[in-house]
mmCIF file of C-alpha atoms in Angstrom:
data_model
loop_
_atom_site.group_PDB
_atom_site.id
_atom_site.type_symbol
_atom_site.label_atom_id
_atom_site.label_comp_id
_atom_site.label_asym_id
_atom_site.label_seq_id
_atom_site.Cartn_x
_atom_site.Cartn_y
_atom_site.Cartn_z
ATOM 1 C CA MET V 1 -10.749 -25.868 14.980
ATOM 2 C CA SER V 2 -7.519 -24.674 13.359
ATOM 3 C CA THR V 3 -6.587 -21.085 14.105
ATOM 4 C CA VAL V 4 -4.463 -20.653 10.999
ATOM 5 C CA GLU V 5 -7.318 -19.349 8.893
ATOM 6 C CA SER V 6 -7.141 -16.047 10.737
ATOM 7 C CA LEU V 7 -3.930 -15.412 8.846
ATOM 8 C CA LEU V 8 -5.655 -15.532 5.512
ATOM 9 C CA ASN V 9 -8.191 -12.808 6.190
ATOM 10 C CA PRO V 10 -7.011 -9.288 7.103
ATOM 11 C CA SER V 11 -10.222 -8.669 9.050
ATOM 12 C CA ALA V 12 -9.181 -11.308 11.532
ATOM 13 C CA SER V 13 -6.608 -8.956 13.045
ATOM 14 C CA LYS V 14 -9.404 -7.081 14.793
ATOM 15 C CA LEU V 15 -10.229 -10.142 16.851
ATOM 16 C CA PHE V 16 -7.276 -9.800 19.174
ATOM 17 C CA SER V 17 -5.234 -6.789 20.069
ATOM 18 C CA SER V 18 -2.776 -8.404 22.477
ATOM 19 C CA LYS V 19 0.923 -8.351 21.655
ATOM 20 C CA SER V 20 2.413 -11.448 20.112
ATOM 21 C CA LEU V 21 4.896 -13.599 21.956
ATOM 22 C CA PHE V 22 7.705 -12.842 19.527
ATOM 23 C CA ASN V 23 7.496 -9.190 18.598
ATOM 24 C CA PRO V 24 5.173 -6.485 19.874
ATOM 25 C CA SER V 25 4.845 -5.111 16.343
ATOM 26 C CA ILE V 26 3.312 -8.347 15.083
ATOM 27 C CA SER V 27 -0.361 -8.881 15.839
ATOM 28 C CA SER V 28 -1.517 -12.275 17.017
ATOM 29 C CA SER V 29 -3.408 -12.724 13.747
ATOM 30 C CA SER V 30 -0.089 -12.594 11.904
ATOM 31 C CA ILE V 31 1.462 -15.591 13.651
ATOM 32 C CA PHE V 32 1.723 -18.776 11.643
ATOM 33 C CA SER V 33 0.162 -22.149 12.174
ATOM 34 C CA PRO V 34 -0.348 -25.246 10.078
ATOM 35 C CA ALA V 35 -3.697 -26.391 8.827
ATOM 36 C CA PRO V 36 -4.818 -29.697 7.352
ATOM 37 C CA ARG V 37 -5.205 -28.260 3.838
ATOM 38 C CA LEU V 38 -3.940 -29.614 0.546
ATOM 39 C CA ARG V 39 -1.329 -27.516 -1.253
ATOM 40 C CA ARG V 40 -3.182 -27.964 -4.542
ATOM 41 C CA LEU V 41 -6.459 -26.310 -3.529
ATOM 42 C CA SER V 42 -7.858 -24.046 -6.207
ATOM 43 C CA SER V 43 -8.238 -20.361 -5.438
ATOM 44 C CA SER V 44 -12.041 -20.568 -5.362
ATOM 45 C CA SER V 45 -11.992 -23.570 -3.015
ATOM 46 C CA SER V 46 -9.428 -21.871 -0.832
ATOM 47 C CA LEU V 47 -11.567 -18.739 -0.658
ATOM 48 C CA SER V 48 -14.640 -20.661 0.468
ATOM 49 C CA ILE V 49 -12.613 -22.434 3.132
ATOM 50 C CA ARG V 50 -11.196 -19.137 4.342
ATOM 51 C CA CYS V 51 -14.665 -17.589 4.634
ATOM 52 C CA SER V 52 -16.073 -20.621 6.394
ATOM 53 C CA ALA V 53 -13.160 -20.871 8.802
ATOM 54 C CA THR V 54 -13.289 -17.157 9.575
ATOM 55 C CA GLN V 55 -17.003 -17.382 10.364
ATOM 56 C CA GLN V 56 -16.399 -20.350 12.626
ATOM 57 C CA MET V 57 -13.578 -18.595 14.419
ATOM 58 C CA GLU V 58 -15.648 -15.473 15.004
ATOM 59 C CA ALA V 59 -18.386 -17.687 16.446
ATOM 60 C CA VAL V 60 -16.082 -19.192 19.078
ATOM 61 C CA VAL V 61 -13.917 -16.152 19.745
ATOM 62 C CA ASP V 62 -15.928 -15.180 22.792
ATOM 63 C CA SER V 63 -15.144 -18.521 24.431
ATOM 64 C CA VAL V 64 -11.383 -18.405 23.771
ATOM 65 C CA SER V 65 -9.096 -16.029 25.608
ATOM 66 C CA PRO V 66 -6.353 -14.162 23.712
ATOM 67 C CA GLY V 67 -3.765 -16.064 25.704
ATOM 68 C CA GLN V 68 -5.277 -19.433 24.819
ATOM 69 C CA PHE V 69 -5.493 -18.384 21.168
ATOM 70 C CA ARG V 70 -1.770 -17.617 21.064
ATOM 71 C CA VAL V 71 -0.941 -20.908 22.772
ATOM 72 C CA ASP V 72 -3.076 -22.815 20.244
ATOM 73 C CA VAL V 73 -1.332 -21.092 17.331
ATOM 74 C CA LEU V 74 2.125 -21.850 18.693
ATOM 75 C CA SER V 75 1.166 -25.459 19.392
ATOM 76 C CA GLU V 76 -0.131 -25.965 15.850
ATOM 77 C CA SER V 77 2.994 -24.366 14.379
ATOM 78 C CA LEU V 78 5.325 -26.871 16.051
ATOM 79 C CA PRO V 79 5.494 -29.326 13.096
ATOM 80 C CA PHE V 80 6.583 -26.526 10.755
ATOM 81 C CA ILE V 81 9.182 -25.236 13.198
ATOM 82 C CA GLN V 82 10.550 -28.757 13.591
ATOM 83 C CA LYS V 83 10.617 -29.268 9.819
ATOM 84 C CA PHE V 84 12.516 -26.073 9.007
ATOM 85 C CA ARG V 85 14.603 -25.494 12.128
ATOM 86 C CA GLY V 86 18.268 -25.209 11.141
ATOM 87 C CA LYS V 87 17.401 -25.045 7.427
ATOM 88 C CA THR V 88 18.578 -22.271 5.112
ATOM 89 C CA ILE V 89 15.917 -20.201 3.349
ATOM 90 C CA VAL V 90 16.901 -17.733 0.592
ATOM 91 C CA VAL V 91 14.400 -14.931 -0.024
ATOM 92 C CA LYS V 92 14.530 -12.572 -2.980
ATOM 93 C CA TYR V 93 12.944 -9.285 -1.953
ATOM 94 C CA GLY V 94 11.511 -6.801 -4.445
ATOM 95 C CA GLY V 95 8.395 -5.467 -6.114
ATOM 96 C CA ALA V 96 5.468 -4.124 -4.099
ATOM 97 C CA ALA V 97 6.927 -5.499 -0.877
ATOM 98 C CA MET V 98 9.846 -3.117 -1.337
ATOM 99 C CA LYS V 99 7.741 -0.053 -2.239
ATOM 100 C CA SER V 100 5.143 -0.251 0.548
ATOM 101 C CA ARG V 101 6.248 0.574 4.086
ATOM 102 C CA SER V 102 3.658 -1.730 5.628
ATOM 103 C CA LEU V 103 4.688 -4.636 3.394
ATOM 104 C CA GLN V 104 8.343 -3.860 4.066
ATOM 105 C CA ALA V 105 7.687 -4.053 7.808
ATOM 106 C CA SER V 106 5.828 -7.319 7.235
ATOM 107 C CA VAL V 107 8.807 -8.894 5.433
ATOM 108 C CA VAL V 108 11.255 -7.676 8.074
ATOM 109 C CA ASN V 109 9.120 -9.012 10.944
ATOM 110 C CA ASP V 110 8.675 -12.342 9.155
ATOM 111 C CA LEU V 111 12.452 -12.701 8.723
ATOM 112 C CA VAL V 112 13.094 -11.880 12.370
ATOM 113 C CA LEU V 113 10.439 -14.324 13.545
ATOM 114 C CA LEU V 114 11.786 -17.102 11.323
ATOM 115 C CA SER V 115 15.275 -16.472 12.660
ATOM 116 C CA CYS V 116 13.972 -16.556 16.240
ATOM 117 C CA VAL V 117 12.489 -20.028 15.777
ATOM 118 C CA GLY V 118 15.683 -21.462 14.330
ATOM 119 C CA LEU V 119 15.578 -20.968 10.561
ATOM 120 C CA ARG V 120 18.575 -19.500 8.727
ATOM 121 C CA PRO V 121 17.138 -16.834 6.388
ATOM 122 C CA ILE V 122 19.122 -14.895 3.787
ATOM 123 C CA LEU V 123 17.626 -11.829 2.116
ATOM 124 C CA VAL V 124 18.677 -10.926 -1.442
ATOM 125 C CA HIS V 125 17.453 -7.634 -2.873
ATOM 126 C CA GLY V 126 17.472 -5.454 -5.944
ATOM 127 C CA GLY V 127 16.271 -1.869 -5.958
ATOM 128 C CA GLY V 128 15.060 -0.839 -9.382
ATOM 129 C CA PRO V 129 12.703 1.975 -8.311
ATOM 130 C CA GLU V 130 15.336 3.579 -6.090
ATOM 131 C CA ILE V 131 17.917 3.385 -8.886
ATOM 132 C CA ASN V 132 15.471 5.032 -11.285
ATOM 133 C CA ASN V 133 14.775 7.824 -8.788
ATOM 134 C CA TRP V 134 18.466 8.635 -8.407
ATOM 135 C CA LEU V 135 19.121 8.496 -12.150
ATOM 136 C CA LYS V 136 16.297 10.965 -12.721
ATOM 137 C CA ARG V 137 17.652 13.267 -10.003
ATOM 138 C CA LEU V 138 21.003 13.279 -11.768
ATOM 139 C CA ASN V 139 19.410 13.731 -15.216
ATOM 140 C CA ILE V 140 20.717 10.381 -16.442
ATOM 141 C CA GLU V 141 18.464 8.682 -18.962
ATOM 142 C CA VAL V 142 16.889 5.408 -17.863
ATOM 143 C CA VAL V 143 17.071 2.866 -20.697
ATOM 144 C CA PHE V 144 15.808 -0.725 -20.787
ATOM 145 C CA ARG V 145 16.255 -3.359 -23.488
ATOM 146 C CA ASP V 146 14.306 -6.614 -23.357
ATOM 147 C CA GLY V 147 13.404 -5.859 -19.755
ATOM 148 C CA LEU V 148 17.035 -5.362 -18.678
ATOM 149 C CA ARG V 149 18.590 -2.075 -17.598
ATOM 150 C CA VAL V 150 21.241 -0.670 -19.941
ATOM 151 C CA THR V 151 24.114 0.015 -17.539
ATOM 152 C CA ASP V 152 26.959 2.187 -18.793
ATOM 153 C CA ALA V 153 29.892 3.189 -16.573
ATOM 154 C CA GLU V 154 28.096 6.213 -15.112
ATOM 155 C CA THR V 155 24.915 4.257 -14.439
ATOM 156 C CA MET V 156 26.922 1.449 -12.823
ATOM 157 C CA LYS V 157 28.290 3.890 -10.254
ATOM 158 C CA ILE V 158 24.749 4.928 -9.339
ATOM 159 C CA VAL V 159 23.585 1.303 -9.179
ATOM 160 C CA SER V 160 26.393 0.444 -6.747
ATOM 161 C CA MET V 161 25.773 3.551 -4.671
ATOM 162 C CA VAL V 162 22.024 2.891 -4.360
ATOM 163 C CA LEU V 163 22.038 -0.885 -3.880
ATOM 164 C CA VAL V 164 25.088 -1.229 -1.637
ATOM 165 C CA GLY V 165 25.102 2.097 0.192
ATOM 166 C CA ASP V 166 21.416 2.944 0.490
ATOM 167 C CA VAL V 167 18.918 0.089 0.038
ATOM 168 C CA ASN V 168 21.137 -2.549 1.656
ATOM 169 C CA LYS V 169 21.983 -0.531 4.754
ATOM 170 C CA ASN V 170 18.383 0.560 5.205
ATOM 171 C CA LEU V 171 17.234 -3.074 5.243
ATOM 172 C CA VAL V 172 19.992 -4.016 7.682
ATOM 173 C CA SER V 173 18.917 -1.178 9.961
ATOM 174 C CA LEU V 174 15.255 -2.241 9.846
ATOM 175 C CA ILE V 175 16.077 -5.866 10.691
ATOM 176 C CA ASN V 176 18.337 -4.788 13.561
ATOM 177 C CA LYS V 177 15.624 -2.473 14.859
ATOM 178 C CA ALA V 178 13.138 -5.363 14.795
ATOM 179 C CA GLY V 179 15.327 -7.337 17.171
ATOM 180 C CA ALA V 180 17.579 -9.525 15.028
ATOM 181 C CA SER V 181 21.192 -9.059 13.917
ATOM 182 C CA ALA V 182 21.644 -8.408 10.191
ATOM 183 C CA ALA V 183 24.837 -8.053 8.178
ATOM 184 C CA GLY V 184 24.832 -6.273 4.818
ATOM 185 C CA LEU V 185 27.104 -7.272 1.957
ATOM 186 C CA CYS V 186 27.338 -7.430 -1.820
ATOM 187 C CA GLY V 187 28.984 -9.904 -4.155
ATOM 188 C CA VAL V 188 32.402 -8.307 -3.722
ATOM 189 C CA ASP V 189 32.508 -8.898 0.040
ATOM 190 C CA GLY V 190 34.375 -12.059 0.941
ATOM 191 C CA ARG V 191 34.451 -12.879 -2.779
ATOM 192 C CA LEU V 192 30.894 -14.071 -2.337
ATOM 193 C CA LEU V 193 30.100 -13.678 -6.046
ATOM 194 C CA THR V 194 32.332 -13.446 -9.082
ATOM 195 C CA ALA V 195 30.663 -11.882 -12.091
ATOM 196 C CA ARG V 196 31.103 -12.214 -15.826
ATOM 197 C CA PRO V 197 29.609 -10.094 -18.633
ATOM 198 C CA ALA V 198 26.187 -11.110 -19.876
ATOM 199 C CA PRO V 199 26.115 -12.585 -23.420
ATOM 200 C CA ASN V 200 24.526 -9.375 -24.743
ATOM 201 C CA ALA V 201 26.901 -7.082 -22.843
ATOM 202 C CA ALA V 202 27.639 -5.114 -26.029
ATOM 203 C CA GLN V 203 24.033 -3.832 -25.942
ATOM 204 C CA LEU V 204 23.502 -3.744 -22.174
ATOM 205 C CA GLY V 205 26.847 -2.516 -20.843
ATOM 206 C CA PHE V 206 27.864 -3.644 -17.349
ATOM 207 C CA VAL V 207 25.086 -6.173 -16.876
ATOM 208 C CA GLY V 208 26.501 -9.425 -15.607
ATOM 209 C CA GLU V 209 25.877 -13.030 -14.710
ATOM 210 C CA VAL V 210 27.104 -15.113 -11.795
ATOM 211 C CA ALA V 211 30.278 -16.946 -12.786
ATOM 212 C CA ARG V 212 31.146 -18.358 -9.366
ATOM 213 C CA VAL V 213 29.828 -18.442 -5.783
ATOM 214 C CA ASP V 214 31.917 -18.798 -2.630
ATOM 215 C CA PRO V 215 29.423 -19.010 0.258
ATOM 216 C CA THR V 216 32.088 -19.121 2.995
ATOM 217 C CA VAL V 217 31.296 -15.646 4.301
ATOM 218 C CA LEU V 218 27.556 -16.404 4.353
ATOM 219 C CA GLN V 219 28.090 -19.650 6.238
ATOM 220 C CA ALA V 220 30.111 -17.810 8.875
ATOM 221 C CA LEU V 221 27.395 -15.197 9.328
ATOM 222 C CA LEU V 222 24.624 -17.792 9.505
ATOM 223 C CA ASP V 223 26.549 -19.878 12.027
ATOM 224 C CA LYS V 224 26.800 -16.801 14.276
ATOM 225 C CA GLY V 225 23.049 -16.199 14.088
ATOM 226 C CA HIS V 226 23.124 -13.205 11.730
ATOM 227 C CA ILE V 227 20.687 -12.571 8.869
ATOM 228 C CA PRO V 228 22.766 -11.809 5.731
ATOM 229 C CA VAL V 229 21.341 -9.106 3.460
ATOM 230 C CA VAL V 230 22.863 -9.341 -0.024
ATOM 231 C CA SER V 231 22.708 -6.739 -2.791
ATOM 232 C CA SER V 232 22.962 -7.947 -6.391
ATOM 233 C CA VAL V 233 26.217 -6.237 -7.351
ATOM 234 C CA ALA V 234 29.461 -8.126 -8.001
ATOM 235 C CA ALA V 235 32.841 -7.748 -9.713
ATOM 236 C CA ASP V 236 34.644 -9.835 -12.293
ATOM 237 C CA GLU V 237 38.210 -11.125 -11.950
ATOM 238 C CA SER V 238 39.616 -7.731 -12.969
ATOM 239 C CA GLY V 239 37.534 -5.837 -10.404
ATOM 240 C CA GLN V 240 35.003 -4.388 -12.850
ATOM 241 C CA MET V 241 31.611 -4.043 -11.166
ATOM 242 C CA TYR V 242 28.454 -5.510 -12.720
ATOM 243 C CA ASN V 243 24.747 -5.206 -12.083
ATOM 244 C CA ILE V 244 23.213 -8.698 -11.795
ATOM 245 C CA ASN V 245 19.550 -9.667 -11.746
ATOM 246 C CA ALA V 246 18.562 -10.220 -8.093
ATOM 247 C CA ASP V 247 16.458 -13.307 -8.908
ATOM 248 C CA THR V 248 19.539 -14.886 -10.477
ATOM 249 C CA VAL V 249 21.702 -14.026 -7.470
ATOM 250 C CA ALA V 250 19.152 -15.520 -5.066
ATOM 251 C CA GLY V 251 18.927 -18.723 -7.092
ATOM 252 C CA GLU V 252 22.694 -19.174 -7.335
ATOM 253 C CA LEU V 253 23.180 -18.517 -3.618
ATOM 254 C CA ALA V 254 20.420 -20.995 -2.742
ATOM 255 C CA ALA V 255 22.094 -23.647 -4.907
ATOM 256 C CA ALA V 256 25.570 -23.008 -3.472
ATOM 257 C CA LEU V 257 24.252 -23.228 0.093
ATOM 258 C CA GLY V 258 22.086 -26.292 -0.496
ATOM 259 C CA ALA V 259 19.093 -24.292 0.724
ATOM 260 C CA GLU V 260 15.834 -25.908 1.760
ATOM 261 C CA LYS V 261 13.784 -23.243 0.002
ATOM 262 C CA LEU V 262 14.184 -20.451 -2.518
ATOM 263 C CA ILE V 263 11.392 -17.875 -2.316
ATOM 264 C CA LEU V 264 10.854 -15.097 -4.862
ATOM 265 C CA LEU V 265 8.569 -12.279 -3.733
ATOM 266 C CA THR V 266 6.661 -10.926 -6.747
ATOM 267 C CA ASP V 267 3.780 -8.627 -7.667
ATOM 268 C CA VAL V 268 1.605 -11.502 -8.904
ATOM 269 C CA ALA V 269 -0.190 -14.370 -7.175
ATOM 270 C CA GLY V 270 2.207 -16.931 -8.667
ATOM 271 C CA ILE V 271 2.040 -19.099 -11.777
ATOM 272 C CA LEU V 272 -1.418 -18.999 -13.342
ATOM 273 C CA GLU V 273 -2.998 -21.828 -15.319
ATOM 274 C CA ASP V 274 -4.572 -19.113 -17.452
ATOM 275 C CA ARG V 275 -2.610 -15.846 -17.571
ATOM 276 C CA ASP V 276 -5.851 -13.923 -18.095
ATOM 277 C CA ASP V 277 -7.549 -15.466 -15.054
ATOM 278 C CA PRO V 278 -6.044 -14.340 -11.715
ATOM 279 C CA LYS V 279 -8.095 -17.029 -9.947
ATOM 280 C CA SER V 280 -6.368 -19.882 -11.806
ATOM 281 C CA LEU V 281 -3.382 -20.060 -9.454
ATOM 282 C CA VAL V 282 -1.260 -23.200 -9.686
ATOM 283 C CA LYS V 283 -0.455 -24.085 -6.083
ATOM 284 C CA GLN V 284 2.157 -26.763 -6.765
ATOM 285 C CA ILE V 285 3.912 -28.011 -9.896
ATOM 286 C CA ASP V 286 7.014 -29.992 -10.776
ATOM 287 C CA ILE V 287 9.801 -29.080 -13.196
ATOM 288 C CA LYS V 288 8.285 -31.192 -15.968
ATOM 289 C CA GLY V 289 4.953 -29.417 -15.609
ATOM 290 C CA VAL V 290 6.585 -25.979 -15.637
ATOM 291 C CA LYS V 291 8.545 -26.756 -18.783
ATOM 292 C CA LYS V 292 5.365 -27.976 -20.473
ATOM 293 C CA MET V 293 3.569 -24.742 -19.584
ATOM 294 C CA MET V 294 6.487 -22.723 -20.984
ATOM 295 C CA ASP V 295 6.495 -24.757 -24.214
ATOM 296 C CA GLU V 296 2.758 -24.156 -24.560
ATOM 297 C CA GLY V 297 3.210 -20.419 -24.041
ATOM 298 C CA ARG V 298 1.185 -20.321 -20.821
ATOM 299 C CA ILE V 299 4.148 -18.876 -18.944
ATOM 300 C CA GLY V 300 5.506 -15.729 -20.523
ATOM 301 C CA GLY V 301 6.796 -12.219 -20.042
ATOM 302 C CA GLY V 302 8.494 -11.405 -16.772
ATOM 303 C CA MET V 303 7.536 -14.769 -15.287
ATOM 304 C CA ILE V 304 9.906 -16.655 -17.628
ATOM 305 C CA PRO V 305 13.208 -15.555 -15.975
ATOM 306 C CA LYS V 306 11.743 -16.169 -12.502
ATOM 307 C CA VAL V 307 10.602 -19.682 -13.388
ATOM 308 C CA SER V 308 13.914 -20.403 -15.133
ATOM 309 C CA CYS V 309 15.757 -19.256 -12.017
ATOM 310 C CA CYS V 310 13.682 -21.625 -9.876
ATOM 311 C CA VAL V 311 14.209 -24.560 -12.223
ATOM 312 C CA ARG V 312 17.971 -23.976 -12.293
ATOM 313 C CA SER V 313 18.194 -23.847 -8.500
ATOM 314 C CA LEU V 314 16.154 -27.053 -8.143
ATOM 315 C CA ALA V 315 18.425 -28.793 -10.641
ATOM 316 C CA GLN V 316 21.370 -27.838 -8.411
ATOM 317 C CA GLY V 317 19.935 -29.307 -5.246
ATOM 318 C CA VAL V 318 17.520 -26.780 -3.722
ATOM 319 C CA ARG V 319 14.577 -28.713 -2.250
ATOM 320 C CA THR V 320 11.713 -26.414 -3.289
ATOM 321 C CA ALA V 321 11.362 -23.034 -5.007
ATOM 322 C CA SER V 322 8.344 -20.783 -4.590
ATOM 323 C CA ILE V 323 7.049 -17.741 -6.441
ATOM 324 C CA ILE V 324 4.768 -15.978 -3.984
ATOM 325 C CA ASP V 325 2.558 -12.925 -3.792
ATOM 326 C CA GLY V 326 4.585 -10.214 -2.052
ATOM 327 C CA ARG V 327 1.489 -7.999 -1.966
ATOM 328 C CA LEU V 328 0.106 -10.136 0.873
ATOM 329 C CA GLU V 329 1.129 -9.169 4.379
ATOM 330 C CA HIS V 330 3.241 -11.863 6.050
ATOM 331 C CA SER V 331 3.415 -13.832 2.812
ATOM 332 C CA LEU V 332 6.694 -15.395 3.969
ATOM 333 C CA LEU V 333 5.068 -16.910 7.041
ATOM 334 C CA LEU V 334 2.118 -18.083 4.970
ATOM 335 C CA GLU V 335 4.477 -19.797 2.534
ATOM 336 C CA ILE V 336 6.739 -21.460 5.086
ATOM 337 C CA MET V 337 4.471 -22.071 8.054
ATOM 338 C CA THR V 338 1.201 -23.188 6.433
ATOM 339 C CA ASP V 339 0.232 -26.025 4.112
ATOM 340 C CA ASN V 340 -1.560 -23.758 1.668
ATOM 341 C CA GLY V 341 1.314 -21.338 1.085
ATOM 342 C CA ALA V 342 1.137 -17.921 -0.550
ATOM 343 C CA GLY V 343 1.781 -18.639 -4.215
ATOM 344 C CA THR V 344 3.199 -21.400 -6.435
ATOM 345 C CA MET V 345 5.653 -23.990 -5.126
ATOM 346 C CA ILE V 346 7.853 -25.717 -7.711
ATOM 347 C CA ILE V 347 9.358 -29.085 -6.815
ATOM 348 C CA GLY V 348 12.033 -31.181 -8.479
#
């Protein structure tokens, strides 16, 4: 019987209390393993399989030692480790996973574990809630237009201070504490990103787009075994700083690096066949299918820029792009190290 199903049910963590082989802070129920499931399972089918598998596992748990359980998990995970070892994975971090300490720890531990088994992860982050908190402290009005932050000169200083000096360094510290080696940078460092004003800059202020990517500094860090942590701030040719959407930055970096996967952590399950039915998750879809759903109006609101970002990165050579549920603990491991994933995978 496959042990991976324990990952998909939080109650499974009570089955074993021994420390994992990789990190004492990760329970054995959080380790990944593959399972012979189809990526396109519906949510209802997946749920029934999870329940059935969990019941089966509880029935045999008395006959399997914790040590044997861990060995079985590691053995089953080998095909995934072999598939992704040495491959670059770009993760955009935000939403609930950034607000919750437990989910934050989950993301950090997942990144460290993936790095330990040979993947080359890059973490790209925003920090909207933290920016809002600081603006309120300083009595600066928070203004949004069409879902984008209006960023005047004063606000831009706060954005840079929070993203580069606070959020970024905190994430670097957490990753280092978890046992890996992280390096924090923004678009200005090593000329990683060159910005240009957004088309509607007259209304939005210093909101920018990515004009150019030079991944040299990232390649050097990855080759030395570091986990780069990138904040979504960059300057134009004149040195003027711009606030850039973190999804966009992640997508452009993934394309420039020829990444195996782009993963966007969100506060939703993924792309839904019916926006009003949270159980109608689309597990896998190609670019043609996504465009059809957008034309039919089944993809809308805040999902549009995320899907567009994924489609653009795929068109530039990224192998797969996934929009996953960052509200699930260890969603990164579920997405990379299991067949079923943790959201919607878009393929070229």
